[in-house]
mmCIF file with all atom_site columns, C-alpha atoms in Angstrom:
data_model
loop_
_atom_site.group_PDB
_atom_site.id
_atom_site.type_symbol
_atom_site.label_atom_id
_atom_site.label_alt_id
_atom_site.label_comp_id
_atom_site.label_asym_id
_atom_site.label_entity_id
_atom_site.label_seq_id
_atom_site.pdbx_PDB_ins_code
_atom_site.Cartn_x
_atom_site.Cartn_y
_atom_site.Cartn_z
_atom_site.occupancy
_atom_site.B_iso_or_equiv
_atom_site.pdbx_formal_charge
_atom_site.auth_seq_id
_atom_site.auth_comp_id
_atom_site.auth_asym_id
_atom_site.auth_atom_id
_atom_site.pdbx_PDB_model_num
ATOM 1   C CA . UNK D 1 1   ? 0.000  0.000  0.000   1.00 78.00 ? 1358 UNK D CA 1
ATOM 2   C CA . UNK D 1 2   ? 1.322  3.315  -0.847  1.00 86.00 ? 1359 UNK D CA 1
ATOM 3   C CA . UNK D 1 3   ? 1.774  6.021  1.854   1.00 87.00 ? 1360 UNK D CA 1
ATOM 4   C CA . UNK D 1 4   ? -0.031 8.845  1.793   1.00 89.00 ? 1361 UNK D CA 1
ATOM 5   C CA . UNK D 1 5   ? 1.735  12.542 1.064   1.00 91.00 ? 1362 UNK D CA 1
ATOM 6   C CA . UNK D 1 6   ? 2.050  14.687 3.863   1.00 92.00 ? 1363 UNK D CA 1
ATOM 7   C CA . UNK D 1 7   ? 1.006  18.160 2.259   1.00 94.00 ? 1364 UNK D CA 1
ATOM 8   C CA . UNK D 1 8   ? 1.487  20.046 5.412   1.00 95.00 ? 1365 UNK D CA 1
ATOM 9   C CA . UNK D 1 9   ? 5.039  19.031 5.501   1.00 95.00 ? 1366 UNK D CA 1
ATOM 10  C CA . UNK D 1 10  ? 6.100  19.657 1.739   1.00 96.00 ? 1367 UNK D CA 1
ATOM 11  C CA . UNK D 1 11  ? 3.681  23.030 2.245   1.00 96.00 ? 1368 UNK D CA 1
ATOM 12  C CA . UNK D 1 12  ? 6.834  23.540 5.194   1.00 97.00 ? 1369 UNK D CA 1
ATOM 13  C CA . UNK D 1 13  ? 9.314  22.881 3.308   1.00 97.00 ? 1370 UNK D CA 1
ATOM 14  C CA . UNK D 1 14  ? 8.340  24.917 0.055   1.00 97.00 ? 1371 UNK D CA 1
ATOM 15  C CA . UNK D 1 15  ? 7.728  28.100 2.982   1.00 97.00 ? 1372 UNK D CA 1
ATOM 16  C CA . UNK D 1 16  ? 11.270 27.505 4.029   1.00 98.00 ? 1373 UNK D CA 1
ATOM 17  C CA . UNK D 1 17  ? 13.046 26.827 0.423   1.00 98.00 ? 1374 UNK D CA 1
ATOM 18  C CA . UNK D 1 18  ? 10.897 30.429 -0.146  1.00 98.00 ? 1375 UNK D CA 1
ATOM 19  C CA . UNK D 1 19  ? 12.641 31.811 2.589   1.00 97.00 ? 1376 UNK D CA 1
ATOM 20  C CA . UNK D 1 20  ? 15.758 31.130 2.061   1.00 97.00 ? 1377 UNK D CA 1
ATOM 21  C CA . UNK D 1 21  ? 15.675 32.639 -1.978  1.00 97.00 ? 1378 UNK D CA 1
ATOM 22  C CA . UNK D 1 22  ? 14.461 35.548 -0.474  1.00 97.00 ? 1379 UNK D CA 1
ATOM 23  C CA . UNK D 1 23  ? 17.281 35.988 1.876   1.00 97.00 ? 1380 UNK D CA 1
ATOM 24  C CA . UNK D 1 24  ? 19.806 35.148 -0.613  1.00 96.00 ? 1381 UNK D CA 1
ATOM 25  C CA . UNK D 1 25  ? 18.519 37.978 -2.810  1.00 96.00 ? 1382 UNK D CA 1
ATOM 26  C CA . UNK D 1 26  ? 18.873 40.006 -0.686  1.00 95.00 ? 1383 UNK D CA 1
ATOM 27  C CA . UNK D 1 27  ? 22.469 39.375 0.449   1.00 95.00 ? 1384 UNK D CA 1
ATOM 28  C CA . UNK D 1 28  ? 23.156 39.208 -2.933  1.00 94.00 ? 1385 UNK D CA 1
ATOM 29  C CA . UNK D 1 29  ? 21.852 42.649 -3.287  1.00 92.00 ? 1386 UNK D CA 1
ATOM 30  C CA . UNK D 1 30  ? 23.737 43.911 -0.804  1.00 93.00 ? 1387 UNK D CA 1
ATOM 31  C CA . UNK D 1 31  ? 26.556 42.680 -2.387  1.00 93.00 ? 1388 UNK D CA 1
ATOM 32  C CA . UNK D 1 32  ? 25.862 44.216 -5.571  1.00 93.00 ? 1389 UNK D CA 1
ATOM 33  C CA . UNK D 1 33  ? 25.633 47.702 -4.024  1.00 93.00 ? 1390 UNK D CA 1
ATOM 34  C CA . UNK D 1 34  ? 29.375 47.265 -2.234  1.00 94.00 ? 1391 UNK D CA 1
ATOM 35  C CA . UNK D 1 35  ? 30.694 45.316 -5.398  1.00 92.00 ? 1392 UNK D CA 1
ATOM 36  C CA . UNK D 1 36  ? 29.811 49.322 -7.491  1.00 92.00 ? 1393 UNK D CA 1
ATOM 37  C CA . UNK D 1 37  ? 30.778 51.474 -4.566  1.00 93.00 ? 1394 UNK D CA 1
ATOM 38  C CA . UNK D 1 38  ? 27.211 52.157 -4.901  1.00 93.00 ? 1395 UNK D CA 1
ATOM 39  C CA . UNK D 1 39  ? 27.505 51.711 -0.514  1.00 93.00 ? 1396 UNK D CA 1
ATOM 40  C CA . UNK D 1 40  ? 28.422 55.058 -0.483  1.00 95.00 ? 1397 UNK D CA 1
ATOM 41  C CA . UNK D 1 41  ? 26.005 56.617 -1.255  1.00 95.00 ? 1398 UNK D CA 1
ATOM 42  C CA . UNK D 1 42  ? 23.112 57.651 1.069   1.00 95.00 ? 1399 UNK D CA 1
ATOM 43  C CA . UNK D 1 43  ? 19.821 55.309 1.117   1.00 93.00 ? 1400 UNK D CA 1
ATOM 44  C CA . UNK D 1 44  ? 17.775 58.322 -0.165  1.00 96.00 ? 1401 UNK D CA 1
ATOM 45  C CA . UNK D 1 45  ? 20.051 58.593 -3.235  1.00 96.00 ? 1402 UNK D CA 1
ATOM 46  C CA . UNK D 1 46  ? 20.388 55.071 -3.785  1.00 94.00 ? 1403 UNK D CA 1
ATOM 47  C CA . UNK D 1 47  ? 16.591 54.454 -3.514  1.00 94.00 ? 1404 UNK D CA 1
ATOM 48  C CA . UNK D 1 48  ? 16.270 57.815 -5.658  1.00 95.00 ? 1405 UNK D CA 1
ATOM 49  C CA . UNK D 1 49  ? 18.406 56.131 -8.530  1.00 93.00 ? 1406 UNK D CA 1
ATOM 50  C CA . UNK D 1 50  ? 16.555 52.732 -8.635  1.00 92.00 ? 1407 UNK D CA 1
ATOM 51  C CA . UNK D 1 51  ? 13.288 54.074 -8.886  1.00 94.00 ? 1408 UNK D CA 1
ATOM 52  C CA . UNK D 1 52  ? 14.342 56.440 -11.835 1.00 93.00 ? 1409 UNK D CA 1
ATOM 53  C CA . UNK D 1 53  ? 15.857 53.400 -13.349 1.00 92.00 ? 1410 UNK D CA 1
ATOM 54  C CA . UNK D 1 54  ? 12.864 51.361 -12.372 1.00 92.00 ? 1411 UNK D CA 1
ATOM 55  C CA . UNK D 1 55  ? 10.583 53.742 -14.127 1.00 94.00 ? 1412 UNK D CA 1
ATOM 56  C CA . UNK D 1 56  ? 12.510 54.459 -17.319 1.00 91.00 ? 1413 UNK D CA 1
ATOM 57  C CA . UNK D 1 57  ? 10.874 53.192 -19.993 1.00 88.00 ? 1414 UNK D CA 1
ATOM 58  C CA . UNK D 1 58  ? 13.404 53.918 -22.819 1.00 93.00 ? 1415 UNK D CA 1
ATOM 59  C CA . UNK D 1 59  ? 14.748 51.030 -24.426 1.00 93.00 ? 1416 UNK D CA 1
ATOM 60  C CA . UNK D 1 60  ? 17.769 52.561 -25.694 1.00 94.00 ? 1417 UNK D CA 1
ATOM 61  C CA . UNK D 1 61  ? 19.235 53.295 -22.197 1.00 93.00 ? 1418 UNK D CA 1
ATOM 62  C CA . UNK D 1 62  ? 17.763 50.444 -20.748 1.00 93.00 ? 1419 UNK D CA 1
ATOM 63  C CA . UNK D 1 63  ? 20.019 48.266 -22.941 1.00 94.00 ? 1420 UNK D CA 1
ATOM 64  C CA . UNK D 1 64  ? 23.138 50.599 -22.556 1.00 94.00 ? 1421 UNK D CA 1
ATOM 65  C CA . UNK D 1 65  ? 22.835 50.202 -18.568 1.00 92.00 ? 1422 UNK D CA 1
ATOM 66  C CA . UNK D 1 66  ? 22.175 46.455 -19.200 1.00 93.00 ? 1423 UNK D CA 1
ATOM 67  C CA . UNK D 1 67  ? 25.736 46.711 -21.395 1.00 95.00 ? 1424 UNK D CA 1
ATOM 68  C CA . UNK D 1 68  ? 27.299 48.448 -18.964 1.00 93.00 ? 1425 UNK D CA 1
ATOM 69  C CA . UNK D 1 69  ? 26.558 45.808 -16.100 1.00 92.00 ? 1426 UNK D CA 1
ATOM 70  C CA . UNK D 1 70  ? 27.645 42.604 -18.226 1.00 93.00 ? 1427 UNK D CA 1
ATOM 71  C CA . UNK D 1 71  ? 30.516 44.229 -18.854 1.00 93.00 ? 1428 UNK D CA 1
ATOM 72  C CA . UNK D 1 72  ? 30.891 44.654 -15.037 1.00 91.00 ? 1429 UNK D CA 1
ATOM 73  C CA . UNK D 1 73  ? 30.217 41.076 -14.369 1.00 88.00 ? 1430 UNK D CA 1
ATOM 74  C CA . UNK D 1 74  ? 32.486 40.130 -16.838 1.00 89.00 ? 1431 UNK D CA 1
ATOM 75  C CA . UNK D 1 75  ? 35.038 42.248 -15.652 1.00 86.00 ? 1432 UNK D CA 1
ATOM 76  C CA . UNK D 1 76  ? 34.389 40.668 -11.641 1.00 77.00 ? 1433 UNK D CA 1
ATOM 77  C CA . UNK D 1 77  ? 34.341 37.312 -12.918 1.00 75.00 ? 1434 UNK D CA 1
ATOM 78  C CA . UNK D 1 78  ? 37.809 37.747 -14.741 1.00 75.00 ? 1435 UNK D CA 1
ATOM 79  C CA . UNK D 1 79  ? 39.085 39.754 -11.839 1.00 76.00 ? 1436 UNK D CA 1
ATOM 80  C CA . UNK D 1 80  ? 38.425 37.140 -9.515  1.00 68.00 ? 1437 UNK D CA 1
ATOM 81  C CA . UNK D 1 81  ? 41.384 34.791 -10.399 1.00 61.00 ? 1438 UNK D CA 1
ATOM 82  C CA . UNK D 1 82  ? 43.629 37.524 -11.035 1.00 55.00 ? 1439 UNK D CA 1
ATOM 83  C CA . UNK D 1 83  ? 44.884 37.703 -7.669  1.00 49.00 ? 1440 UNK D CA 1
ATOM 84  C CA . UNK D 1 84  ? 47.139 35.566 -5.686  1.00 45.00 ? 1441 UNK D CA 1
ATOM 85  C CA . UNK D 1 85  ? 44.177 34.997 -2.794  1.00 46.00 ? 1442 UNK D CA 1
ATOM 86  C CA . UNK D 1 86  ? 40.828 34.825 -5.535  1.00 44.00 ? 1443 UNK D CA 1
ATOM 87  C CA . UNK D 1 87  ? 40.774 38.997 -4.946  1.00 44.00 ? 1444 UNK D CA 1
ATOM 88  C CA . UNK D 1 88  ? 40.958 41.537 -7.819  1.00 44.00 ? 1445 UNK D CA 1
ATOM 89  C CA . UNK D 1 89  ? 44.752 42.874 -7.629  1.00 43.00 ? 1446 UNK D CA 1
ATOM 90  C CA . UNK D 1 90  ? 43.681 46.718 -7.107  1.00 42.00 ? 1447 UNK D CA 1
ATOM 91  C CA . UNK D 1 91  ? 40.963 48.528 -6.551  1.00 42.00 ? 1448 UNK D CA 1
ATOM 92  C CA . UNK D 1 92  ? 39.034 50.149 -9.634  1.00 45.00 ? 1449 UNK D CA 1
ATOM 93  C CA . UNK D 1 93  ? 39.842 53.231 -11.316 1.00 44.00 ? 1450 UNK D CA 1
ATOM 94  C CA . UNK D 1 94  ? 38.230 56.202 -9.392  1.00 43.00 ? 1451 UNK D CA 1
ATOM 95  C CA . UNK D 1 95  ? 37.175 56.912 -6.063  1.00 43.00 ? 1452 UNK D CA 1
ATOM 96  C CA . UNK D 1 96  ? 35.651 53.036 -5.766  1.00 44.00 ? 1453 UNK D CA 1
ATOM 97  C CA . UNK D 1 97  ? 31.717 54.983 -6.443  1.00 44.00 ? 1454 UNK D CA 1
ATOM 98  C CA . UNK D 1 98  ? 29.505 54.329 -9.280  1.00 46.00 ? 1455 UNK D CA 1
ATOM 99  C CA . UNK D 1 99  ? 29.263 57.637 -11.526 1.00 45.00 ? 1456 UNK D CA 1
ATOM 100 C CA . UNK D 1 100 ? 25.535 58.791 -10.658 1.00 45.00 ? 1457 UNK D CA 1
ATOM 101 C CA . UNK D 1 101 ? 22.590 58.840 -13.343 1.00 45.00 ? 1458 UNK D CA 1
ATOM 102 C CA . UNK D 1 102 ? 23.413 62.397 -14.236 1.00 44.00 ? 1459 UNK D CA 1
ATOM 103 C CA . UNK D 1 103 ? 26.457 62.370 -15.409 1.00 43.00 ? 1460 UNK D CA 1
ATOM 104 C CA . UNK D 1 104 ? 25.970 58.879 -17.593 1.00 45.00 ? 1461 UNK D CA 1
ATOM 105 C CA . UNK D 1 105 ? 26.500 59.919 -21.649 1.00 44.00 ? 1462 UNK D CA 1
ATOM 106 C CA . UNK D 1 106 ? 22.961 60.739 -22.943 1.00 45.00 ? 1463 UNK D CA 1
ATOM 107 C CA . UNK D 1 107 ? 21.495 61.432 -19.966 1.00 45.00 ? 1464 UNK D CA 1
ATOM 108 C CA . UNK D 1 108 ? 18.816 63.887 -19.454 1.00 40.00 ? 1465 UNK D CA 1
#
């Protein structure tokens, strides 16, 4: 005789698997942000820039941004194994922030 399925439980475990994706985005978000410099900025101008890139509805810049952050994560990923411990050898060009939304080419 077969035994039955316990729904509660696998209703448990789905909750938890749920959980923990939703906690791993957001570490991974946080990540992101330290992995641009983008930490430095304040919360207000970091939650300022994601909604205006949220809402932007041009596909032109859209795809440029989307460019510009492959190119990033190509540029971590190749880092990576560059140095002696798995670390990139120096830090990046610049003062370590992302350039803000303004001064991006064809901004407006």
């Amino acid at each position: 005789m077969r035994k039955p399925r316990d729904y509660d439980a696998e209703l448990r475990a789905l909750n938890d698997k749920a959980r923990q994706l939703k906690i791993r985005k957001q570490s991974q978000l946080g990540e992101l942000v330290m992995a641009t410099g983008a930490d430095g900025l304040s919360a207000e101008e970091l939650a300022g820039a994601l909604l205006a890139a949220a809402s932007n509805s041009r596909d032109a810049e859209r795809e440029a941004w989307r460019k510009r952050g492959a190119a990033f994560f190509s540029r971590q990923r190749h880092d990576a194994g560059s140095g002696a411990d798995g670390k990139p050898d120096g830090a990046p060009p610049g003062d370590g922030r992302a350039p803000s939304v303004a001064t991006e080419p064809g901004a407006s």
